[in-house]
CSV table of C-alpha atoms and ligand atoms in Angstrom, one decimal:
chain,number,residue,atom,x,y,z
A,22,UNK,CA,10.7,-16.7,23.1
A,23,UNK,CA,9.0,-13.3,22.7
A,24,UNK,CA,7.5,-12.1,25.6
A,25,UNK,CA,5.0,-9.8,23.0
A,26,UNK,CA,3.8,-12.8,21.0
A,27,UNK,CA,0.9,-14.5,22.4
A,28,UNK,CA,-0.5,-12.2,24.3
A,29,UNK,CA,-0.4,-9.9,20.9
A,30,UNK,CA,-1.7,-12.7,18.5
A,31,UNK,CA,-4.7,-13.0,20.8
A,32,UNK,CA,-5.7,-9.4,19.3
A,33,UNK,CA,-4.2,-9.8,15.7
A,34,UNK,CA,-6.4,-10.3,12.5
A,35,UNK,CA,-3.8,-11.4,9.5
A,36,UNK,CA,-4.4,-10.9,6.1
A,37,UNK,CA,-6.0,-14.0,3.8
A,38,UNK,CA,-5.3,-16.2,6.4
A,39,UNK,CA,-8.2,-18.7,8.1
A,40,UNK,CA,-7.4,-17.8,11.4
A,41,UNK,CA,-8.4,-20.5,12.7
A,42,UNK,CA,-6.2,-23.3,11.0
A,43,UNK,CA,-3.5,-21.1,9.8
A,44,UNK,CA,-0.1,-22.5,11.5
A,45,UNK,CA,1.1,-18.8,13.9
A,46,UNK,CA,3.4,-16.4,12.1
A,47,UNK,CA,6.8,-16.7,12.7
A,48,UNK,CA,8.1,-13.5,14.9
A,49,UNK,CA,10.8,-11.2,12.8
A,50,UNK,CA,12.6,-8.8,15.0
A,51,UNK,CA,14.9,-7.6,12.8
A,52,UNK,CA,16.7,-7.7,9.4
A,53,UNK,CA,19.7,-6.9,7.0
A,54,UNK,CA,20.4,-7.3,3.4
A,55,UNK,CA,18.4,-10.5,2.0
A,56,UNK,CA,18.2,-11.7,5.3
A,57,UNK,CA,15.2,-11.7,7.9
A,58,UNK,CA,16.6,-12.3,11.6
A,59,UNK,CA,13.3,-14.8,13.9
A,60,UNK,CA,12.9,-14.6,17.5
A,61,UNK,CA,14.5,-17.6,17.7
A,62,UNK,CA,17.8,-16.5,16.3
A,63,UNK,CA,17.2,-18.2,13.1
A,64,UNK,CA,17.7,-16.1,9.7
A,65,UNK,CA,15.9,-16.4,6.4
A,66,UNK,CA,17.0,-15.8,2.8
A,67,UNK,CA,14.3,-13.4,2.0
A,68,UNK,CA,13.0,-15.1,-1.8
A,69,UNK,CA,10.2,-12.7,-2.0
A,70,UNK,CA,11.5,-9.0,-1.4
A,71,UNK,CA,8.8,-8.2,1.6
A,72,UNK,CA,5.9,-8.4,-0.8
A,73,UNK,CA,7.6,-7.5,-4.1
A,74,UNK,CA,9.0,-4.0,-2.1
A,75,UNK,CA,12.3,-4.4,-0.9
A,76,UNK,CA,14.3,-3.9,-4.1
A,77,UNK,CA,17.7,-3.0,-2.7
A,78,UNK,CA,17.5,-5.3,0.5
A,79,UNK,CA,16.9,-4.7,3.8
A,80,UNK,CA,18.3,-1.8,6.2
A,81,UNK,CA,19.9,0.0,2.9
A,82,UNK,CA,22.0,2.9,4.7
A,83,UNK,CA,21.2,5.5,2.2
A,84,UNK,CA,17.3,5.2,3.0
A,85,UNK,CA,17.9,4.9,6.3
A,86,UNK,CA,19.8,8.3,6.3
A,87,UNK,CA,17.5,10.4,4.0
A,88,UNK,CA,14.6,9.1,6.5
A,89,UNK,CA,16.0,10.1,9.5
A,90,UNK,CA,17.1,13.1,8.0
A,91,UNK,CA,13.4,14.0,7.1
A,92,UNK,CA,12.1,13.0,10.7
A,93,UNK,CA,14.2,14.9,12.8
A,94,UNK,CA,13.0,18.3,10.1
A,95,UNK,CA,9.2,17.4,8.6
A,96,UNK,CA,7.9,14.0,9.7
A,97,UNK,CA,4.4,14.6,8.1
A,98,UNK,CA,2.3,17.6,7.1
A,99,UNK,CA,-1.0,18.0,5.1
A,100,UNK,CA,-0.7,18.3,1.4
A,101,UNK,CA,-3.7,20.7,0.8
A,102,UNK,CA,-2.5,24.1,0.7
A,103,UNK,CA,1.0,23.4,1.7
A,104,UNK,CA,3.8,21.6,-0.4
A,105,UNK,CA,7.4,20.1,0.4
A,106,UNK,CA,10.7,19.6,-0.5
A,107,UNK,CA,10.6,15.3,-0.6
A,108,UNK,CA,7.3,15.2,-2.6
A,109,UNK,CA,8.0,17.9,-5.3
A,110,UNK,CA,11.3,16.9,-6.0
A,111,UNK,CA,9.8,13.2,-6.4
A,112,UNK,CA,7.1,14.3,-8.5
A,113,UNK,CA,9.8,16.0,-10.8
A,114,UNK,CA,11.7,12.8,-11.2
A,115,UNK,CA,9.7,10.1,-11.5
A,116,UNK,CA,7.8,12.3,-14.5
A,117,UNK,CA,12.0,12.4,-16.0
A,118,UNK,CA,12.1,8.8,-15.8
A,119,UNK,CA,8.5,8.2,-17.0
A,120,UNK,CA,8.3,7.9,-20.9
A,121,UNK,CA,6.7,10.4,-23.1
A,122,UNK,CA,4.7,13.2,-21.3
A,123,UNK,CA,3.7,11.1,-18.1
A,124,UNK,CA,4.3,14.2,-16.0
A,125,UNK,CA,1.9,14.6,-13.0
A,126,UNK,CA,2.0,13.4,-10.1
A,127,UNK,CA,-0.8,12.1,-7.1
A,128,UNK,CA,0.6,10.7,-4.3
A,129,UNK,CA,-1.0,8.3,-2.1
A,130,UNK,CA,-1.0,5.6,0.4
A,131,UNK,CA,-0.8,2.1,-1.2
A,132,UNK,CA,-1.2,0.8,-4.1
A,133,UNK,CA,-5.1,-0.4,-4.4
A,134,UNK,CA,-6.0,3.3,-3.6
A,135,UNK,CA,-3.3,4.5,-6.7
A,136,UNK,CA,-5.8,2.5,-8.8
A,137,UNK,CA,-8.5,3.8,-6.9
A,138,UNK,CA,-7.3,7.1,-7.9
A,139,UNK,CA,-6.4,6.2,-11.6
A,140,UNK,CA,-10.4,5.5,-11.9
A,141,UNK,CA,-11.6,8.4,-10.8
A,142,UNK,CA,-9.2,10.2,-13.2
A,143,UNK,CA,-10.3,7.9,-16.0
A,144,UNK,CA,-13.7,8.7,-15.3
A,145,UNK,CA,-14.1,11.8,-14.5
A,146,UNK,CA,-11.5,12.7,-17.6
A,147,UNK,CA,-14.9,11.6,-19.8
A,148,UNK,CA,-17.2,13.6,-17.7
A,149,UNK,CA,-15.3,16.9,-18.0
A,150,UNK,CA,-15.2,16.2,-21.5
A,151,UNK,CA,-19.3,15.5,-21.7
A,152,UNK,CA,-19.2,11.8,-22.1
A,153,UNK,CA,-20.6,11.1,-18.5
A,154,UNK,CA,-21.6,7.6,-19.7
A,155,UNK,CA,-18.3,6.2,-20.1
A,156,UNK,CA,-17.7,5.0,-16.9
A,157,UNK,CA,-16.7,1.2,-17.4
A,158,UNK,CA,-13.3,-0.5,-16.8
A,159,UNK,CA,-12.5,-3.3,-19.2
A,160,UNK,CA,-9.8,-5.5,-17.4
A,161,UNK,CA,-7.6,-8.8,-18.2
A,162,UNK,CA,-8.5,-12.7,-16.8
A,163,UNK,CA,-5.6,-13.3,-14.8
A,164,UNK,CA,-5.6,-9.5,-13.3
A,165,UNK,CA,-4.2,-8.3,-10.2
A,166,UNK,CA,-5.4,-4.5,-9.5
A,167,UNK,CA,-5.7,-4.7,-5.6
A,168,UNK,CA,-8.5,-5.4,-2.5
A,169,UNK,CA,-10.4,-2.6,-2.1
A,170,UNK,CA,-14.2,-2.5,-4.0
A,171,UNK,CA,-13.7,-0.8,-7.1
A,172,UNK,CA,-9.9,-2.9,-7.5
A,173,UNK,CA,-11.5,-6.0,-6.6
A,174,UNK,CA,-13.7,-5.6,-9.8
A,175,UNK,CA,-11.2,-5.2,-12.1
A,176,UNK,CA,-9.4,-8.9,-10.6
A,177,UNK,CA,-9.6,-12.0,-12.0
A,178,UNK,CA,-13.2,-13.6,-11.5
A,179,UNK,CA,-12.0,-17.3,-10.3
A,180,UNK,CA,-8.9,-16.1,-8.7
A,181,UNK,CA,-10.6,-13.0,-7.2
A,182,UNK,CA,-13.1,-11.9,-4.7
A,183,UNK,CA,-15.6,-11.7,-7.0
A,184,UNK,CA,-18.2,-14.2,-5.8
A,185,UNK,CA,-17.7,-13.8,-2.2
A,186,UNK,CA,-18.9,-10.0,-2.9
A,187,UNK,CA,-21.0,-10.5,-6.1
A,188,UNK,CA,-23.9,-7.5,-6.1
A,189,UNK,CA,-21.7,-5.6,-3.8
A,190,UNK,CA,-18.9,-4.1,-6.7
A,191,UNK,CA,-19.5,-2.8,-10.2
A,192,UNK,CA,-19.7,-4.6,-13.1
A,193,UNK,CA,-16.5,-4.0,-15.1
A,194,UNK,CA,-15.7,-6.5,-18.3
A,195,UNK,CA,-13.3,-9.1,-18.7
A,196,UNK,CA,-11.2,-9.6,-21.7
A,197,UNK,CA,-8.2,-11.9,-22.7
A,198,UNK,CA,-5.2,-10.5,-23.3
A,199,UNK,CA,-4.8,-10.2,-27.4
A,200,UNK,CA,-1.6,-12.2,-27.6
A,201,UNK,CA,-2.3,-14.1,-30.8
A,202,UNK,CA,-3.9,-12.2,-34.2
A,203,UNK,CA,-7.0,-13.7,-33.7
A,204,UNK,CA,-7.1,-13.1,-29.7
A,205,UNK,CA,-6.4,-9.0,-31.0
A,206,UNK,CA,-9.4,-9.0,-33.2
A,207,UNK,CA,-11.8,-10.7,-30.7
A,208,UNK,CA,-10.4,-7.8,-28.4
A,209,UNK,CA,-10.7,-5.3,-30.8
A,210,UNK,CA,-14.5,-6.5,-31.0
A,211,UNK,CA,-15.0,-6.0,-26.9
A,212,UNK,CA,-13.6,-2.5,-27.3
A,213,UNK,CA,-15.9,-1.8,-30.6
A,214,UNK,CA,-19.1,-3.1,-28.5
A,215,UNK,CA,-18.9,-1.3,-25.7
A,216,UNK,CA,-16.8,1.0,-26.5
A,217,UNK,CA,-19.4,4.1,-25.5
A,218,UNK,CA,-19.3,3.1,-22.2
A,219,UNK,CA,-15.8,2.2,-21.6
A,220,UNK,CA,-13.9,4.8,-19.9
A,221,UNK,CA,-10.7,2.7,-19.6
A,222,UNK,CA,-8.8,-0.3,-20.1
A,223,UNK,CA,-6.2,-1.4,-17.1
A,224,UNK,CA,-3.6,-3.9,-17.5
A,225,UNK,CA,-0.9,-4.9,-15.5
A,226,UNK,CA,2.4,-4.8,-18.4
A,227,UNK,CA,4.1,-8.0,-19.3
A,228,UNK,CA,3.6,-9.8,-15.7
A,229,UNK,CA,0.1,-10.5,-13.8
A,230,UNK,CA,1.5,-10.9,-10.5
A,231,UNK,CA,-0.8,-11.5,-7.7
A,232,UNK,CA,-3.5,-13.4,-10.1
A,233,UNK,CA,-0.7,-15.8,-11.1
A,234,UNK,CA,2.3,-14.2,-12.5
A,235,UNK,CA,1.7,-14.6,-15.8
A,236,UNK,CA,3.9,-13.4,-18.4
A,237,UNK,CA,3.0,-11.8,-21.6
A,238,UNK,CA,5.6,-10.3,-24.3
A,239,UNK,CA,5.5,-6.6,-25.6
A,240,UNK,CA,3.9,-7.7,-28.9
A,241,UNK,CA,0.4,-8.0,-26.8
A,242,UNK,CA,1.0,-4.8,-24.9
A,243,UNK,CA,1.6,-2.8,-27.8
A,244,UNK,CA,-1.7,-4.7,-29.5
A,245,UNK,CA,-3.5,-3.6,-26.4
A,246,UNK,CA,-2.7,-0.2,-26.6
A,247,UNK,CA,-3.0,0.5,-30.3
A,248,UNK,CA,-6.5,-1.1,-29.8
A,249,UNK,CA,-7.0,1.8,-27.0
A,250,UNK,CA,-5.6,4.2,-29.6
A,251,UNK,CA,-8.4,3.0,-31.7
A,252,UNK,CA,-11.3,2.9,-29.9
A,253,UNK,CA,-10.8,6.3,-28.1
A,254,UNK,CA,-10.0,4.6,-24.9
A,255,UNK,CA,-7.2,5.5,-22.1
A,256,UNK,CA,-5.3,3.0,-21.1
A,257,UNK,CA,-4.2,2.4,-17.5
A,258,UNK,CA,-0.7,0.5,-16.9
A,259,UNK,CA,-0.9,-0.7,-13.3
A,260,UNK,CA,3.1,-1.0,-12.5
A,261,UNK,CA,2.8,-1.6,-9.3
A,262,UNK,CA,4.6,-4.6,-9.3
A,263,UNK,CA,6.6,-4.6,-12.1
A,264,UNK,CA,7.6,-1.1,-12.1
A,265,UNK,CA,11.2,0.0,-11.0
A,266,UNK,CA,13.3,-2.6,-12.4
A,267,UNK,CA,11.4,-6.0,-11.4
A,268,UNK,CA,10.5,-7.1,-15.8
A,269,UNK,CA,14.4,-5.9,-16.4
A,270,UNK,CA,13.6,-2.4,-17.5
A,271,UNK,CA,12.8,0.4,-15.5
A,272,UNK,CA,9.0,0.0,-16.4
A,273,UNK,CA,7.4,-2.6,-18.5
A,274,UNK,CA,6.2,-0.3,-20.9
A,275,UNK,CA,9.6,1.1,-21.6
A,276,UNK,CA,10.2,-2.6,-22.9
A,277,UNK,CA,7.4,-1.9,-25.7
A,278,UNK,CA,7.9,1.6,-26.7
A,279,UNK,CA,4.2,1.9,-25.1
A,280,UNK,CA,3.2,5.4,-23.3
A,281,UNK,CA,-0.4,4.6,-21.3
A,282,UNK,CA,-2.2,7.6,-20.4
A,283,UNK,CA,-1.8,6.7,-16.6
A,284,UNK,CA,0.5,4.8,-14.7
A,285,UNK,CA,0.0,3.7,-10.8
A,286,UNK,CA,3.4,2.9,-9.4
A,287,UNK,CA,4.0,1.6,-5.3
A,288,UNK,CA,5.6,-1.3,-4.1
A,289,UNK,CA,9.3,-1.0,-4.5
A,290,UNK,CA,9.1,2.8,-4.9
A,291,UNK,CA,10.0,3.5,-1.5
A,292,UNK,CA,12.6,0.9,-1.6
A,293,UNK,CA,10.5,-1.3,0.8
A,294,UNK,CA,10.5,1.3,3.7
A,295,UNK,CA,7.5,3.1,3.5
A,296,UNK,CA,3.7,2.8,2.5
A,297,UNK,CA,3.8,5.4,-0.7
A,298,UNK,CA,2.0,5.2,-4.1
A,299,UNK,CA,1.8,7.8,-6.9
A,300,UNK,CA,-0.8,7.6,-10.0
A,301,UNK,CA,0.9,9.6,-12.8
A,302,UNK,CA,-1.2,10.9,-16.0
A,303,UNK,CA,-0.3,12.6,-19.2
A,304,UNK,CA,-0.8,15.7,-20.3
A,305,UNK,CA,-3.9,15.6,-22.0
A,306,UNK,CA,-5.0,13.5,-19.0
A,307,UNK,CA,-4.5,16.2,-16.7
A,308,UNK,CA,-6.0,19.0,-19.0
A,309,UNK,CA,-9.1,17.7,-18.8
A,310,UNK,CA,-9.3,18.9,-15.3
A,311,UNK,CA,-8.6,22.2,-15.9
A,312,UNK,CA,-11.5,24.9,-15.9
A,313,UNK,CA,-12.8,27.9,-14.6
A,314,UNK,CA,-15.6,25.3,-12.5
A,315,UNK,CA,-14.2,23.7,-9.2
A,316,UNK,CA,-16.5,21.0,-9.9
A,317,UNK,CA,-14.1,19.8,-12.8
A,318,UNK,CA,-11.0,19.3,-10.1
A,319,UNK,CA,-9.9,16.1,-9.3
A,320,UNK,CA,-11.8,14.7,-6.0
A,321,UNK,CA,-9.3,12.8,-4.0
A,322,UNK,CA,-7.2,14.0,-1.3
A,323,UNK,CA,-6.0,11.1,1.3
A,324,UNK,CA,-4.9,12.0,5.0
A,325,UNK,CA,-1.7,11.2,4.6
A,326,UNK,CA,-0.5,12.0,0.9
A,327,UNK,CA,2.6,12.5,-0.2
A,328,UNK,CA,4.2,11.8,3.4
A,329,UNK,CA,7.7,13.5,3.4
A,330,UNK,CA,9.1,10.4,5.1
A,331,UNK,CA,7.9,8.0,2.5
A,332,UNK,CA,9.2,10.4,-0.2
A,333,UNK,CA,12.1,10.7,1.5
A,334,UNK,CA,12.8,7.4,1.1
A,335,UNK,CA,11.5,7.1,-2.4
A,336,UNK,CA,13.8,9.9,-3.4
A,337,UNK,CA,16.8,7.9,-1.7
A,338,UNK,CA,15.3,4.5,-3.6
A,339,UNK,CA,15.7,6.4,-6.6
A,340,UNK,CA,19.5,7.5,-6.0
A,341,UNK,CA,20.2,3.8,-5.4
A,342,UNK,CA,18.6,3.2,-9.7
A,343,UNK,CA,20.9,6.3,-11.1
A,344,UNK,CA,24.4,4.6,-13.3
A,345,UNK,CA,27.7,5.0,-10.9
A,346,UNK,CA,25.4,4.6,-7.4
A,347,UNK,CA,26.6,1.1,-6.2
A,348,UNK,CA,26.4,-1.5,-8.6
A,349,UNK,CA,23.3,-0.6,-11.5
A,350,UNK,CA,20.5,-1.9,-10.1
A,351,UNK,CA,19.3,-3.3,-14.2
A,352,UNK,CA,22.5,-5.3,-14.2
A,353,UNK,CA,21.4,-6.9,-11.3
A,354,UNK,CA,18.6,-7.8,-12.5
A,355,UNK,CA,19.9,-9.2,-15.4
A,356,UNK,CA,22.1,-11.5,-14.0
A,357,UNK,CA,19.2,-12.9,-11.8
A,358,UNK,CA,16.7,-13.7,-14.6
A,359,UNK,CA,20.1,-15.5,-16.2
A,360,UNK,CA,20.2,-17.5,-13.0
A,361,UNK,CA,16.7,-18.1,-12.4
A,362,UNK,CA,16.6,-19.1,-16.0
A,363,UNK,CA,19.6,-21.6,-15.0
A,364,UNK,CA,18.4,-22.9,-12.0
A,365,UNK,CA,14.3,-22.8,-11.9
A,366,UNK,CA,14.4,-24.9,-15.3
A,367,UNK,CA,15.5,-28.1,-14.1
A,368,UNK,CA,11.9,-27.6,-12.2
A,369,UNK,CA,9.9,-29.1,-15.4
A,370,UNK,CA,10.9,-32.6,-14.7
A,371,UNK,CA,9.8,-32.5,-11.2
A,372,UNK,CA,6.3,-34.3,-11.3
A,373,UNK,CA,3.5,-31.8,-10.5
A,374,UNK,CA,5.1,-28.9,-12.6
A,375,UNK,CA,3.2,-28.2,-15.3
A,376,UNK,CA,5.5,-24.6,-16.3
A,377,UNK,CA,8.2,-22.9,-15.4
A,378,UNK,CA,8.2,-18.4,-16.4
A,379,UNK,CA,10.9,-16.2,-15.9
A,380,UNK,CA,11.1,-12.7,-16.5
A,381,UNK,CA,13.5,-10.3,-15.1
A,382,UNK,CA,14.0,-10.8,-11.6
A,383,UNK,CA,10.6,-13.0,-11.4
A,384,UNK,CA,10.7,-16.6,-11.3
A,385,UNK,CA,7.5,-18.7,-11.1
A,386,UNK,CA,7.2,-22.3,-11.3
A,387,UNK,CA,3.2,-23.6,-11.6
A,388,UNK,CA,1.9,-26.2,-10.3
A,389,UNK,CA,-0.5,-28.5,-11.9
A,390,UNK,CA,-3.3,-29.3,-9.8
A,391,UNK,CA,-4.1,-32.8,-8.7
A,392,UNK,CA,-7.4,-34.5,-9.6
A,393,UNK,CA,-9.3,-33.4,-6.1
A,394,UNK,CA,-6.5,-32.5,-4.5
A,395,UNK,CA,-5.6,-29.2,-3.4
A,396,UNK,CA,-1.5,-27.7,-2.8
A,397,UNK,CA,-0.8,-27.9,0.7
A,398,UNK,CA,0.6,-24.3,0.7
A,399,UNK,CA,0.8,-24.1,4.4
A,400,UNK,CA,3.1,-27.4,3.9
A,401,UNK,CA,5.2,-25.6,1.1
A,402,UNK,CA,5.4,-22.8,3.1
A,403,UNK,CA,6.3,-24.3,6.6
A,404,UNK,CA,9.3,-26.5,4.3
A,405,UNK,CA,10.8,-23.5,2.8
A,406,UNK,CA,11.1,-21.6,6.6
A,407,UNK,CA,12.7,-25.1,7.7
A,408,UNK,CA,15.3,-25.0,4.6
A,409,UNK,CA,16.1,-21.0,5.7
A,410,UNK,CA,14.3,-18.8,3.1
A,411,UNK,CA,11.1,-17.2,3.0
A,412,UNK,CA,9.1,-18.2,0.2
A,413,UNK,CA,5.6,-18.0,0.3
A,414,UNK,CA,3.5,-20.1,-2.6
A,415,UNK,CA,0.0,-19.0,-3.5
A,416,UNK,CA,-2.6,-20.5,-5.6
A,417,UNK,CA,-0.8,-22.8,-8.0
A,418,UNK,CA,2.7,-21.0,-7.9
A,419,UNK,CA,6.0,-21.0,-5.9
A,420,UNK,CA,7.6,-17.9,-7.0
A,421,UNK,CA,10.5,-16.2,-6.6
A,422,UNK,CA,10.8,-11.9,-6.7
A,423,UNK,CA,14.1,-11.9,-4.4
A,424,UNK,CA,15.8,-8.2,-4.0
A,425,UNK,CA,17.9,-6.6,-6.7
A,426,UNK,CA,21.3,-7.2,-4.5
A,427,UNK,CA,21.2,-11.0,-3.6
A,428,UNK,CA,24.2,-12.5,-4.1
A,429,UNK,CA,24.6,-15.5,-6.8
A,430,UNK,CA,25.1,-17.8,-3.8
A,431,UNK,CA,21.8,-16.9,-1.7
A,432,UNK,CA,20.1,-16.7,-4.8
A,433,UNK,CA,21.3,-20.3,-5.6
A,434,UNK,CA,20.1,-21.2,-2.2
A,435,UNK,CA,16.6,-19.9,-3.1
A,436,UNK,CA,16.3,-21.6,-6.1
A,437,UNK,CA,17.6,-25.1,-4.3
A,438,UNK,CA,15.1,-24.9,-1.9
A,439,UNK,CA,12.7,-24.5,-3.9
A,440,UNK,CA,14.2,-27.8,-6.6
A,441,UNK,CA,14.0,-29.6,-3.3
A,442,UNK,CA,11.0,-28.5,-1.9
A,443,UNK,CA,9.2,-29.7,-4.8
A,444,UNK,CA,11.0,-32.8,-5.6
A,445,UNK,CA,10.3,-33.6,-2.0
A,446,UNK,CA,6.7,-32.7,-2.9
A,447,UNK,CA,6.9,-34.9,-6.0
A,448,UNK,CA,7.7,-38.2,-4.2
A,449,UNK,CA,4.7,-37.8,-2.4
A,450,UNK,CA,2.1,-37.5,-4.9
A,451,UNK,CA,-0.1,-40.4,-5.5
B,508,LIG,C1,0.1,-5.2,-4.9
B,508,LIG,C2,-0.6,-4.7,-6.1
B,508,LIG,C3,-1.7,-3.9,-6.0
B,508,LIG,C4,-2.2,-3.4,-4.7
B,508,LIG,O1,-1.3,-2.7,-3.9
B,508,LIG,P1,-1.6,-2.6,-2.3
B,508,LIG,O2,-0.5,-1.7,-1.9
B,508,LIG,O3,-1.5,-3.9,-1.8
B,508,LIG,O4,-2.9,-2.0,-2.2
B,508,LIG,C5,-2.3,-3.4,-7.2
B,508,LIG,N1,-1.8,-3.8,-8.4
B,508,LIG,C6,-0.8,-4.7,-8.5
B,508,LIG,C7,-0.3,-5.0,-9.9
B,508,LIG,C8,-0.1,-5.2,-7.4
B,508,LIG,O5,0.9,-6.0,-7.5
């Protein structure tokens, strides 16, 4: 085996994972289109793109090339003061591709901290404007807006961290997401009760993925943001992970005609590659920040921002979307939501399903939880490695977000391990 492994897992801390019943990680050394290559030999069908990044597969030539291109001229340079080619050339096109006048750009590390940076915007948007008292966040039950404090407010209270840090985060409000008449109306009443304090209202557009992936249509985005219109309120779309194809259109909100007044983007925009994230705002977003008074500037400047590497490779990831480069990337995600749609519903007639969701190239099948009993996911997830493909359940789903290329034969093998993984899961429940 791997002569680096135990002595480095002594000295490894892994993320969510009880280290001390957790079965090890297996050891990747390497990979290649939807495949990851173990220690052992052994590959896997990669069924969940790398955390929801790796959009055009592994080892993509074109990103490889831009990125050492950019290493061997400007690995990394501040961004105070001094400007480059990758970043303001990314800036320019993402605020093209962006609807309506979602034209600047601030780059940053990883996603939480895009949201990070969206609040502070948010905020201090009101406070250049005099209205220092709107400083609250409403958010949706089933959210997903990252791990750091001020994200970890804004995510789903039973599904979250919110007890385990209760006293330690602010206090942001909760709403359900207005997909009926009536649900819109009781929203409408949040937003009219608070509505002097509320700086902003973030929602992650037609999929909640980490807090479930739950799908909503465009009808109850567009009812959240004409309640935002309403009330005076900005509205933060967090499309982190469904932005760059992953719902079927380039954004979410493009699917519902819906501009928010800031957008956080990350995951796949590097293609998987590199840590990168960019909050964008509108216009009047950003013209709240100009003044003769430094004090009205926005106060956020990370280490490494805007990295020329990771734009680099963002810059190539984007090449790979444009019509004529390979085969369009939206096609392909077309024809996967047809197959998943195919080949994840047979899933409802497996005892212990209680639904089945597809949208775009996201396929989730839930669970229904057992009186007292929990879902082995370390059981799920050690079957799946056994069957070949890399498929990691979490709370009551077993979900698919494979990358954009998969063939229709690896991506029939995904969603037969996953029919057999829980049929094999059905014969044993009492
Ligand atoms: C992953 C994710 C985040 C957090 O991004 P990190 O890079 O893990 O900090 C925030 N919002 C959404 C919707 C996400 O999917």
């Amino acid at each position: 085996m791997s002569d680096w492994l135990t002595p480095g897992l002594a000295h490894l801390w892994l993320p969510y994972t009880q280290m001390q019943t957790a079965p090890p990680p297996l050891p990747v050394v390497a990979s290649h289109g939807v495949r990851l290559q173990l220690a052992d030999g052994r590959e896997l069908i990669d069924g969940i793109s790398s955390w929801w990044t790796a959009c055009h597969g592994y080892n993509h030539p074109h990103i490889r090339a831009a990125v050492e291109a950019q290493l061997a001229r400007l690995p990394h340079v501040m961004f105070a003061g001094l400007v480059h080619e990758p970043a303001a050339r990314l800036a320019a096109r993402l605020a093209a591709l962006l609807p309506g006048d979602l034209e600047r750009v601030f780059f940053t590390e990883s996603g939480s901290v895009s949201v990070e940076v969206a609040l502070k915007m948010a905020l201090q948007y009101w406070r250049n404007r005099g209205q220092a008292e709107k400083k609250r966040i409403v958010y949706f039950r089933h959210g997903y807006h990252g791990d750091t404090f001020a994200t970890m407010a804004l995510c789903d209270p039973e599904e979250g961290m919110h007890t385990l840090f209760a006293g330690a985060m602010p206090d942001q409000i909760m709403a359900e997401l207005p997909d009926t008449p009536a649900m819109a109306a009781a929203f409408n009443r949040v937003l009219a009760t608070h509505a002097e304090h509320i700086a902003a209202v973030i929602v992650e557009p037609l999929v909640q993925g980490a807090g479930g992936m739950h799908m909503h249509d465009a009808a109850t985005l567009r009812a959240i943001a004409e309640a935002c219109h309403r009330h005076e309120l900005l509205l933060i779309a967090d499309e982190i992970m469904t932005g760059f194809g992953r719902s079927g259109r380039m954004f979410a909100c493009d699917e519902a005609g819906v501009v928010p007044d800031i957008v956080c983007l990350s995951k796949a925009l590097t293609g998987g590659t590199l840590p990168l994230a960019a909050t964008v705002a509108r216009r009047h977003v950003f013209e709240a920040f100009l003044a003769d008074d430094t004090g009205a500037a926005l106060m956020h400047g990370p280490t490494y921002m805007a990295n020329p590497l990771a734009c680099a490779a963002a810059n190539a990831s984007l090449d790979l979307f444009e019509p004529g480069q390979n085969s369009p990337r939206l096609e392909q995600v077309a024809a996967i939501e047809s197959a998943l749609r195919a080949e994840l519903e047979p899933c409802r007639a497996i005892a212990g399903v209680a639904e089945v969701r597809v949208k775009g190239a996201i396929g989730a099948v839930e669970l229904s939880c057992q009186p007292g009993g929990n879902i082995d996911l370390d059981g799920l997830r050690r079957r799946f490695a056994e069957l070949g493909v890399w498929v990691r359940p979490f709370g009551k789903v077993v979900y698919l977000m494979p990358p954009f290329v998969i063939g229709s034969d690896d991506l029939s093998l995904l969603t037969g391990a996953v029919r057999r993984v829980l049929t094999e899961r059905a014969a044993s429940l009492p």
